[in-house]
mmCIF file of C-alpha atoms and ligand atoms in Angstrom:
data_model
loop_
_atom_site.group_PDB
_atom_site.id
_atom_site.type_symbol
_atom_site.label_atom_id
_atom_site.label_comp_id
_atom_site.label_asym_id
_atom_site.label_seq_id
_atom_site.Cartn_x
_atom_site.Cartn_y
_atom_site.Cartn_z
ATOM 1 C CA UNK A 1 3.149 -26.576 -0.231
ATOM 2 C CA UNK A 2 6.473 -26.569 -2.147
ATOM 3 C CA UNK A 3 7.059 -23.101 -1.968
ATOM 4 C CA UNK A 4 8.791 -21.403 -4.610
ATOM 5 C CA UNK A 5 10.268 -18.244 -3.337
ATOM 6 C CA UNK A 6 10.505 -17.358 0.766
ATOM 7 C CA UNK A 7 11.279 -14.357 2.155
ATOM 8 C CA UNK A 8 11.739 -12.894 5.849
ATOM 9 C CA UNK A 9 12.813 -9.566 6.577
ATOM 10 C CA UNK A 10 14.004 -8.145 3.475
ATOM 11 C CA UNK A 11 15.547 -4.678 3.928
ATOM 12 C CA UNK A 12 17.056 -1.565 1.676
ATOM 13 C CA UNK A 13 17.944 1.609 2.011
ATOM 14 C CA UNK A 14 19.133 3.913 0.108
ATOM 15 C CA UNK A 15 20.853 6.456 2.328
ATOM 16 C CA UNK A 16 18.961 7.040 5.449
ATOM 17 C CA UNK A 17 15.728 6.128 3.406
ATOM 18 C CA UNK A 18 14.643 2.432 3.878
ATOM 19 C CA UNK A 19 12.543 1.308 0.646
ATOM 20 C CA UNK A 20 13.031 -1.683 1.683
ATOM 21 C CA UNK A 21 11.419 -2.220 5.051
ATOM 22 C CA UNK A 22 11.154 -5.693 6.267
ATOM 23 C CA UNK A 23 9.762 -7.442 3.782
ATOM 24 C CA UNK A 24 8.295 -11.703 4.590
ATOM 25 C CA UNK A 25 6.897 -13.293 1.281
ATOM 26 C CA UNK A 26 5.695 -17.293 1.087
ATOM 27 C CA UNK A 27 5.212 -17.951 -2.424
ATOM 28 C CA UNK A 28 4.147 -21.158 -3.515
ATOM 29 C CA UNK A 29 5.185 -22.803 -6.452
ATOM 30 C CA UNK A 30 3.033 -23.121 -9.912
ATOM 31 C CA UNK A 31 1.014 -19.566 -8.252
ATOM 32 C CA UNK A 32 0.734 -16.624 -9.159
ATOM 33 C CA UNK A 33 1.696 -14.049 -6.687
ATOM 34 C CA UNK A 34 1.214 -10.559 -7.135
ATOM 35 C CA UNK A 35 2.598 -7.189 -5.515
ATOM 36 C CA UNK A 36 0.605 -4.694 -6.008
ATOM 37 C CA UNK A 37 1.386 -1.014 -5.470
ATOM 38 C CA UNK A 38 1.978 2.502 -6.593
ATOM 39 C CA UNK A 39 4.358 4.465 -7.961
ATOM 40 C CA UNK A 40 7.939 4.325 -5.096
ATOM 41 C CA UNK A 41 6.485 1.666 -3.351
ATOM 42 C CA UNK A 42 9.220 -0.646 -3.611
ATOM 43 C CA UNK A 43 7.780 -3.815 -5.844
ATOM 44 C CA UNK A 44 10.578 -3.158 -9.145
ATOM 45 C CA UNK A 45 13.494 -3.308 -5.746
ATOM 46 C CA UNK A 46 11.642 -6.111 -4.616
ATOM 47 C CA UNK A 47 11.994 -7.919 -7.806
ATOM 48 C CA UNK A 48 15.416 -6.271 -8.402
ATOM 49 C CA UNK A 49 17.051 -8.551 -4.877
ATOM 50 C CA UNK A 50 15.238 -11.653 -5.881
ATOM 51 C CA UNK A 51 17.187 -11.398 -8.591
ATOM 52 C CA UNK A 52 19.992 -10.913 -7.480
ATOM 53 C CA UNK A 53 20.260 -8.051 -9.246
ATOM 54 C CA UNK A 54 20.236 -5.718 -6.235
ATOM 55 C CA UNK A 55 21.844 -7.190 -3.174
ATOM 56 C CA UNK A 56 19.522 -7.224 0.110
ATOM 57 C CA UNK A 57 21.207 -5.051 2.950
ATOM 58 C CA UNK A 58 19.749 -7.359 5.269
ATOM 59 C CA UNK A 59 17.045 -10.388 5.706
ATOM 60 C CA UNK A 60 17.016 -13.602 3.907
ATOM 61 C CA UNK A 61 15.681 -15.445 1.382
ATOM 62 C CA UNK A 62 15.022 -18.216 -1.166
ATOM 63 C CA UNK A 63 14.343 -18.726 -4.903
ATOM 64 C CA UNK A 64 13.359 -21.662 -6.277
ATOM 65 C CA UNK A 65 15.428 -23.576 -2.957
ATOM 66 C CA UNK A 66 18.260 -21.771 -3.431
ATOM 67 C CA UNK A 67 19.778 -18.808 -0.382
ATOM 68 C CA UNK A 68 20.168 -15.562 -2.561
ATOM 69 C CA UNK A 69 23.303 -15.268 -0.462
ATOM 70 C CA UNK A 70 24.603 -17.639 -1.036
ATOM 71 C CA UNK A 71 23.908 -19.152 -4.203
ATOM 72 C CA UNK A 72 23.045 -16.085 -6.680
ATOM 73 C CA UNK A 73 24.284 -18.771 -9.303
ATOM 74 C CA UNK A 74 21.659 -20.954 -8.672
ATOM 75 C CA UNK A 75 19.072 -18.354 -8.500
ATOM 76 C CA UNK A 76 19.636 -17.139 -11.415
ATOM 77 C CA UNK A 77 19.271 -20.515 -13.075
ATOM 78 C CA UNK A 78 15.866 -21.609 -12.490
ATOM 79 C CA UNK A 79 14.296 -17.606 -13.332
ATOM 80 C CA UNK A 80 13.362 -15.588 -15.660
ATOM 81 C CA UNK A 81 13.042 -11.792 -15.676
ATOM 82 C CA UNK A 82 11.168 -9.085 -17.877
ATOM 83 C CA UNK A 83 11.889 -5.566 -16.409
ATOM 84 C CA UNK A 84 9.536 -2.832 -16.602
ATOM 85 C CA UNK A 85 11.636 -1.466 -19.694
ATOM 86 C CA UNK A 86 11.666 -3.772 -22.417
ATOM 87 C CA UNK A 87 14.880 -5.496 -22.706
ATOM 88 C CA UNK A 88 14.065 -6.391 -26.207
ATOM 89 C CA UNK A 89 16.472 -4.272 -29.500
ATOM 90 C CA UNK A 90 15.181 -2.233 -31.511
ATOM 91 C CA UNK A 91 17.445 -2.641 -34.078
ATOM 92 C CA UNK A 92 17.121 -6.417 -34.721
ATOM 93 C CA UNK A 93 13.805 -7.900 -35.625
ATOM 94 C CA UNK A 94 11.898 -10.078 -33.230
ATOM 95 C CA UNK A 95 13.504 -13.278 -34.546
ATOM 96 C CA UNK A 96 17.590 -11.550 -34.041
ATOM 97 C CA UNK A 97 16.008 -10.837 -30.840
ATOM 98 C CA UNK A 98 15.374 -14.356 -30.037
ATOM 99 C CA UNK A 99 18.594 -16.114 -30.936
ATOM 100 C CA UNK A 100 20.390 -13.673 -29.298
ATOM 101 C CA UNK A 101 19.014 -14.726 -26.421
ATOM 102 C CA UNK A 102 19.434 -18.472 -27.085
ATOM 103 C CA UNK A 103 23.079 -17.969 -28.613
ATOM 104 C CA UNK A 104 23.307 -15.519 -24.474
ATOM 105 C CA UNK A 105 22.113 -18.740 -23.440
ATOM 106 C CA UNK A 106 24.616 -21.679 -25.573
ATOM 107 C CA UNK A 107 21.634 -22.913 -26.787
ATOM 108 C CA UNK A 108 23.271 -25.373 -29.476
ATOM 109 C CA UNK A 109 21.592 -25.528 -33.330
ATOM 110 C CA UNK A 110 18.794 -27.561 -33.680
ATOM 111 C CA UNK A 111 17.858 -26.338 -29.899
ATOM 112 C CA UNK A 112 18.365 -23.153 -30.589
ATOM 113 C CA UNK A 113 15.892 -23.202 -34.185
ATOM 114 C CA UNK A 114 13.197 -24.950 -31.935
ATOM 115 C CA UNK A 115 12.935 -22.879 -29.138
ATOM 116 C CA UNK A 116 13.122 -19.652 -31.501
ATOM 117 C CA UNK A 117 10.415 -20.657 -33.002
ATOM 118 C CA UNK A 118 8.421 -22.020 -30.823
ATOM 119 C CA UNK A 119 8.500 -18.708 -28.883
ATOM 120 C CA UNK A 120 7.675 -17.209 -31.923
ATOM 121 C CA UNK A 121 4.541 -19.868 -32.422
ATOM 122 C CA UNK A 122 3.655 -19.297 -28.912
ATOM 123 C CA UNK A 123 3.399 -15.344 -29.176
ATOM 124 C CA UNK A 124 2.015 -14.993 -32.373
ATOM 125 C CA UNK A 125 4.276 -13.500 -33.749
ATOM 126 C CA UNK A 126 5.785 -15.566 -36.639
ATOM 127 C CA UNK A 127 4.181 -13.510 -39.601
ATOM 128 C CA UNK A 128 6.506 -10.128 -37.561
ATOM 129 C CA UNK A 129 9.287 -12.192 -37.437
ATOM 130 C CA UNK A 130 11.711 -11.032 -39.845
ATOM 131 C CA UNK A 131 10.649 -7.077 -39.123
ATOM 132 C CA UNK A 132 13.318 -5.520 -37.123
ATOM 133 C CA UNK A 133 11.023 -4.548 -34.066
ATOM 134 C CA UNK A 134 10.644 -0.614 -33.869
ATOM 135 C CA UNK A 135 8.079 -1.112 -35.832
ATOM 136 C CA UNK A 136 6.478 -3.233 -33.172
ATOM 137 C CA UNK A 137 3.656 -2.154 -31.385
ATOM 138 C CA UNK A 138 3.724 -1.872 -27.328
ATOM 139 C CA UNK A 139 1.593 -5.692 -26.756
ATOM 140 C CA UNK A 140 3.394 -7.494 -29.616
ATOM 141 C CA UNK A 141 7.194 -5.686 -27.985
ATOM 142 C CA UNK A 142 6.196 -6.637 -24.823
ATOM 143 C CA UNK A 143 5.036 -10.166 -25.718
ATOM 144 C CA UNK A 144 8.288 -10.475 -27.556
ATOM 145 C CA UNK A 145 9.750 -9.614 -24.244
ATOM 146 C CA UNK A 146 8.458 -11.733 -22.513
ATOM 147 C CA UNK A 147 9.448 -14.726 -25.459
ATOM 148 C CA UNK A 148 12.776 -13.616 -24.630
ATOM 149 C CA UNK A 149 13.017 -14.613 -20.537
ATOM 150 C CA UNK A 150 11.374 -18.056 -21.608
ATOM 151 C CA UNK A 151 14.416 -18.749 -24.206
ATOM 152 C CA UNK A 152 15.923 -20.766 -21.377
ATOM 153 C CA UNK A 153 12.891 -22.665 -20.082
ATOM 154 C CA UNK A 154 13.034 -21.119 -16.527
ATOM 155 C CA UNK A 155 10.752 -22.008 -13.249
ATOM 156 C CA UNK A 156 10.138 -19.160 -11.685
ATOM 157 C CA UNK A 157 9.038 -16.363 -14.045
ATOM 158 C CA UNK A 158 9.090 -11.966 -12.579
ATOM 159 C CA UNK A 159 7.160 -9.644 -14.274
ATOM 160 C CA UNK A 160 7.649 -5.953 -13.709
ATOM 161 C CA UNK A 161 4.867 -4.441 -14.484
ATOM 162 C CA UNK A 162 4.413 -6.665 -18.097
ATOM 163 C CA UNK A 163 1.116 -3.952 -18.831
ATOM 164 C CA UNK A 164 1.714 -0.534 -18.172
ATOM 165 C CA UNK A 165 1.372 1.677 -20.930
ATOM 166 C CA UNK A 166 -0.918 -1.541 -23.169
ATOM 167 C CA UNK A 167 -4.382 -0.937 -24.378
ATOM 168 C CA UNK A 168 -6.663 -3.863 -22.820
ATOM 169 C CA UNK A 169 -6.678 -5.873 -25.907
ATOM 170 C CA UNK A 170 -3.620 -6.179 -25.153
ATOM 171 C CA UNK A 171 -3.283 -6.503 -21.665
ATOM 172 C CA UNK A 172 -5.938 -9.120 -22.018
ATOM 173 C CA UNK A 173 -3.339 -11.114 -24.089
ATOM 174 C CA UNK A 174 -0.812 -10.541 -21.577
ATOM 175 C CA UNK A 175 -3.099 -11.612 -18.565
ATOM 176 C CA UNK A 176 -3.165 -15.236 -21.424
ATOM 177 C CA UNK A 177 0.066 -15.581 -21.710
ATOM 178 C CA UNK A 178 0.800 -15.666 -17.526
ATOM 179 C CA UNK A 179 -2.125 -18.027 -17.363
ATOM 180 C CA UNK A 180 -1.294 -20.452 -19.648
ATOM 181 C CA UNK A 181 2.409 -20.352 -18.162
ATOM 182 C CA UNK A 182 1.393 -21.424 -14.753
ATOM 183 C CA UNK A 183 -0.585 -24.133 -16.397
ATOM 184 C CA UNK A 184 2.343 -25.116 -16.902
ATOM 185 C CA UNK A 185 3.784 -25.450 -13.897
ATOM 186 C CA UNK A 186 5.790 -21.789 -14.330
ATOM 187 C CA UNK A 187 5.706 -20.249 -11.123
ATOM 188 C CA UNK A 188 4.804 -16.465 -11.261
ATOM 189 C CA UNK A 189 6.234 -12.936 -9.439
ATOM 190 C CA UNK A 190 4.126 -10.201 -10.840
ATOM 191 C CA UNK A 191 3.869 -6.452 -9.852
ATOM 192 C CA UNK A 192 1.312 -4.363 -10.663
ATOM 193 C CA UNK A 193 -0.335 -0.974 -9.987
ATOM 194 C CA UNK A 194 -3.694 -2.091 -10.832
ATOM 195 C CA UNK A 195 -5.910 -3.176 -8.805
ATOM 196 C CA UNK A 196 -7.812 -5.222 -11.731
ATOM 197 C CA UNK A 197 -4.834 -6.959 -13.199
ATOM 198 C CA UNK A 198 -4.415 -8.844 -9.826
ATOM 199 C CA UNK A 199 -7.693 -10.128 -9.093
ATOM 200 C CA UNK A 200 -7.830 -11.416 -12.411
ATOM 201 C CA UNK A 201 -4.673 -12.825 -11.843
ATOM 202 C CA UNK A 202 -3.068 -13.368 -8.656
ATOM 203 C CA UNK A 203 -3.913 -16.570 -6.115
ATOM 204 C CA UNK A 204 -2.509 -13.878 -3.925
ATOM 205 C CA UNK A 205 -1.874 -10.766 -3.366
ATOM 206 C CA UNK A 206 0.663 -8.196 -1.159
ATOM 207 C CA UNK A 207 -0.414 -4.871 -0.655
ATOM 208 C CA UNK A 208 2.720 -2.810 -1.354
ATOM 209 C CA UNK A 209 3.095 0.672 0.769
ATOM 210 C CA UNK A 210 5.897 2.739 0.823
ATOM 211 C CA UNK A 211 8.073 -0.717 0.948
ATOM 212 C CA UNK A 212 5.838 -2.020 4.069
ATOM 213 C CA UNK A 213 3.532 -5.105 3.508
ATOM 214 C CA UNK A 214 0.489 -3.735 4.742
ATOM 215 C CA UNK A 215 -2.368 -6.527 3.408
ATOM 216 C CA UNK A 216 -1.880 -9.405 2.430
ATOM 217 C CA UNK A 217 -4.340 -12.402 1.072
ATOM 218 C CA UNK A 218 -5.675 -13.780 -2.068
ATOM 219 C CA UNK A 219 -8.126 -11.584 -4.166
ATOM 220 C CA UNK A 220 -11.196 -12.192 -1.936
ATOM 221 C CA UNK A 221 -9.598 -11.562 1.173
ATOM 222 C CA UNK A 222 -8.862 -8.188 0.292
ATOM 223 C CA UNK A 223 -11.778 -7.070 -1.187
ATOM 224 C CA UNK A 224 -13.531 -7.456 1.384
ATOM 225 C CA UNK A 225 -11.412 -5.535 3.206
ATOM 226 C CA UNK A 226 -12.180 -2.966 1.102
ATOM 227 C CA UNK A 227 -14.959 -0.913 0.544
ATOM 228 C CA UNK A 228 -17.242 -1.985 -2.152
ATOM 229 C CA UNK A 229 -18.726 -0.315 -4.911
ATOM 230 C CA UNK A 230 -20.503 2.699 -5.036
ATOM 231 C CA UNK A 231 -22.775 4.585 -7.063
ATOM 232 C CA UNK A 232 -22.606 8.976 -6.477
ATOM 233 C CA UNK A 233 -25.028 11.202 -7.595
ATOM 234 C CA UNK A 234 -24.396 14.844 -8.372
ATOM 235 C CA UNK A 235 -27.000 17.697 -8.249
ATOM 236 C CA UNK A 236 -26.679 21.096 -8.623
ATOM 237 C CA UNK A 237 -28.287 22.845 -5.598
ATOM 238 C CA UNK A 238 -27.186 22.131 -2.055
ATOM 239 C CA UNK A 239 -30.733 22.165 -1.549
ATOM 240 C CA UNK A 240 -31.123 18.562 -3.613
ATOM 241 C CA UNK A 241 -28.413 17.816 -2.289
ATOM 242 C CA UNK A 242 -30.000 17.445 1.052
ATOM 243 C CA UNK A 243 -32.738 15.867 0.397
ATOM 244 C CA UNK A 244 -30.738 13.265 -1.427
ATOM 245 C CA UNK A 245 -28.811 12.772 2.189
ATOM 246 C CA UNK A 246 -32.389 12.524 3.945
ATOM 247 C CA UNK A 247 -33.541 9.782 1.904
ATOM 248 C CA UNK A 248 -30.731 8.001 1.285
ATOM 249 C CA UNK A 249 -29.764 7.191 5.274
ATOM 250 C CA UNK A 250 -25.606 5.326 4.417
ATOM 251 C CA UNK A 251 -24.636 7.200 2.354
ATOM 252 C CA UNK A 252 -21.209 9.991 2.336
ATOM 253 C CA UNK A 253 -22.056 13.345 1.094
ATOM 254 C CA UNK A 254 -19.506 16.104 0.038
ATOM 255 C CA UNK A 255 -21.006 19.561 -0.106
ATOM 256 C CA UNK A 256 -18.591 20.885 -2.075
ATOM 257 C CA UNK A 257 -18.945 18.789 -4.890
ATOM 258 C CA UNK A 258 -22.653 18.771 -4.453
ATOM 259 C CA UNK A 259 -22.200 15.002 -4.308
ATOM 260 C CA UNK A 260 -23.673 12.003 -2.358
ATOM 261 C CA UNK A 261 -21.729 8.523 -2.386
ATOM 262 C CA UNK A 262 -24.269 5.461 -1.957
ATOM 263 C CA UNK A 263 -22.778 2.134 -0.653
ATOM 264 C CA UNK A 264 -23.312 -0.366 -3.800
ATOM 265 C CA UNK A 265 -24.678 -3.774 -3.592
ATOM 266 C CA UNK A 266 -24.144 -3.839 -7.417
ATOM 267 C CA UNK A 267 -26.540 -5.217 -9.940
ATOM 268 C CA UNK A 268 -29.393 -3.750 -11.630
ATOM 269 C CA UNK A 269 -31.307 -3.568 -8.198
ATOM 270 C CA UNK A 270 -29.708 -1.339 -6.171
ATOM 271 C CA UNK A 271 -29.139 0.706 -8.623
ATOM 272 C CA UNK A 272 -34.000 0.686 -9.584
ATOM 273 C CA UNK A 273 -33.838 1.109 -5.402
ATOM 274 C CA UNK A 274 -31.916 4.113 -5.370
ATOM 275 C CA UNK A 275 -33.781 5.496 -8.256
ATOM 276 C CA UNK A 276 -37.604 4.896 -7.374
ATOM 277 C CA UNK A 277 -36.148 6.452 -3.341
ATOM 278 C CA UNK A 278 -35.484 9.422 -5.656
ATOM 279 C CA UNK A 279 -38.756 9.488 -7.805
ATOM 280 C CA UNK A 280 -39.749 9.428 -4.425
ATOM 281 C CA UNK A 281 -39.020 12.682 -2.871
ATOM 282 C CA UNK A 282 -38.927 13.944 -6.325
ATOM 283 C CA UNK A 283 -35.631 14.511 -6.534
ATOM 284 C CA UNK A 284 -34.265 14.933 -9.887
ATOM 285 C CA UNK A 285 -29.135 13.380 -9.720
ATOM 286 C CA UNK A 286 -27.745 15.919 -12.707
ATOM 287 C CA UNK A 287 -25.198 12.823 -12.880
ATOM 288 C CA UNK A 288 -25.236 8.933 -12.018
ATOM 289 C CA UNK A 289 -22.143 7.353 -12.036
ATOM 290 C CA UNK A 290 -21.004 3.480 -10.840
ATOM 291 C CA UNK A 291 -17.859 3.544 -9.232
ATOM 292 C CA UNK A 292 -16.084 0.062 -8.464
ATOM 293 C CA UNK A 293 -13.534 0.210 -6.054
ATOM 294 C CA UNK A 294 -9.973 0.728 -7.430
ATOM 295 C CA UNK A 295 -5.852 0.713 -5.621
ATOM 296 C CA UNK A 296 -6.576 3.947 -4.430
ATOM 297 C CA UNK A 297 -9.699 3.106 -2.569
ATOM 298 C CA UNK A 298 -7.827 -0.168 -1.641
ATOM 299 C CA UNK A 299 -4.727 2.286 -0.060
ATOM 300 C CA UNK A 300 -7.442 4.742 1.247
ATOM 301 C CA UNK A 301 -9.369 1.777 3.276
ATOM 302 C CA UNK A 302 -5.765 -0.610 4.517
ATOM 303 C CA UNK A 303 -3.389 3.094 5.774
ATOM 304 C CA UNK A 304 -5.633 5.743 5.710
ATOM 305 C CA UNK A 305 -3.681 7.974 3.820
ATOM 306 C CA UNK A 306 -3.456 8.051 -1.420
ATOM 307 C CA UNK A 307 -1.644 6.447 -3.610
ATOM 308 C CA UNK A 308 1.096 9.675 -3.370
ATOM 309 C CA UNK A 309 4.120 8.615 -4.839
ATOM 310 C CA UNK A 310 7.187 8.171 -1.895
ATOM 311 C CA UNK A 311 9.949 11.519 -2.663
ATOM 312 C CA UNK A 312 13.408 10.116 -3.223
ATOM 313 C CA UNK A 313 15.617 11.823 -1.054
HETATM 314 N N1 LIG B 401 19.119 3.610 -6.968
HETATM 315 C C1 LIG B 401 18.177 4.618 -6.288
HETATM 316 N N2 LIG B 401 19.033 5.241 -5.308
HETATM 317 C C2 LIG B 401 17.978 5.699 -5.021
HETATM 318 N N3 LIG B 401 16.376 5.615 -4.441
HETATM 319 C C3 LIG B 401 16.228 5.072 -4.778
HETATM 320 C C4 LIG B 401 17.120 4.061 -5.929
HETATM 321 N N4 LIG B 401 15.944 3.386 -6.811
HETATM 322 C C5 LIG B 401 15.168 3.433 -6.340
HETATM 323 N N5 LIG B 401 14.834 4.297 -5.639
HETATM 324 C C6 LIG B 401 13.969 4.370 -4.506
HETATM 325 O O1 LIG B 401 13.270 4.045 -4.175
HETATM 326 C C7 LIG B 401 11.959 4.138 -3.519
HETATM 327 C C8 LIG B 401 11.309 2.612 -4.660
HETATM 328 O O2 LIG B 401 11.652 2.787 -5.843
HETATM 329 P P1 LIG B 401 11.001 1.581 -6.944
HETATM 330 O O3 LIG B 401 11.553 1.410 -8.259
HETATM 331 O O4 LIG B 401 11.096 0.337 -6.032
HETATM 332 O O5 LIG B 401 9.321 1.474 -6.785
HETATM 333 P P2 LIG B 401 8.197 1.248 -7.304
HETATM 334 O O6 LIG B 401 7.157 0.083 -6.954
HETATM 335 O O7 LIG B 401 9.211 0.158 -8.252
HETATM 336 O O8 LIG B 401 7.396 2.318 -9.121
HETATM 337 P P3 LIG B 401 7.347 2.262 -10.048
HETATM 338 O O9 LIG B 401 5.551 2.211 -10.160
HETATM 339 O O10 LIG B 401 7.320 3.567 -10.332
HETATM 340 O O11 LIG B 401 7.757 1.488 -11.518
HETATM 341 C C9 LIG B 401 11.281 5.573 -4.670
HETATM 342 O O12 LIG B 401 11.267 5.718 -3.818
HETATM 343 C C10 LIG B 401 12.725 5.229 -5.863
HETATM 344 O O13 LIG B 401 12.861 6.879 -5.607
HETATM 345 MG MG1 LIG B 402 9.441 -0.091 -10.878
#
């Protein structure tokens, strides 16, 4: 497979704090790669290094076949970056923002016009093209931001937390756009704090924890390493909790919260079996909830600690 990005032993420190502590990457062309990690894990730092915005202290990397250290210009020409914080100029309209981008990249007359109107159409922004982008919703602003990145038709697109803060519908729209991009052969490097987002989009996921990749693989590989979903039962007395724990072997109890956590194979059948067991022993639960694994579970199981934000200094 053709590699869009390879990196070996990338390091970056601020003072004596290692923010990237030896990152290895190997990302196939035309695939979606997701770097998954909590606040402060080093996601933006990785993006900044790979996009030539920041110099690494050590290690090597090739992006689009070019050496990051010796050919940063060639790297820049091949990539597009949509940062964590939108680069949209709020005083300009959507169309003006795109035109400004086209001018920045010296697109001329006919091509400039064509590219701008194509992108407005494609991102469903044509109707709002003449409105100031300060009046756009968060989802529209993200779309415009990404459209601006695509003005140069990059082969590799970096998206730093493209859906953080968006409502569920706008997130889905963004996911569709990302999928569409790869069907046109573009490679996507995407960072996220959401396991479900990485799961939905990525061909491969790397889990980043305090500057180190602690797990890497397909979404299925990773999910196999983390505990599956579970059912949580809450009781009103410790006596009920005792009886339930006896009736449901393999469950984990929390005496303080009066809850019992029962592994769940998913589906209605396992839930019914569980409820039947409780009924047979005449136990009533105060509350029943089904819990699917999230980034916190992934972290707990891969690193043995929760997703705590790394403190600077
Ligand atoms: N210029 C800087 N000077 C000092 N420390 C920095 C600098 N930039 C980043 N850091 C530290 O490096 C660590 C990683 O930061 P980074 O922004 O890469 O994390 P992130 O994974 O993108 O987090 P978030 O999800 O919050 O965006 C953090 O502890 C941060 O405080
Ligand atoms: Mg970040």
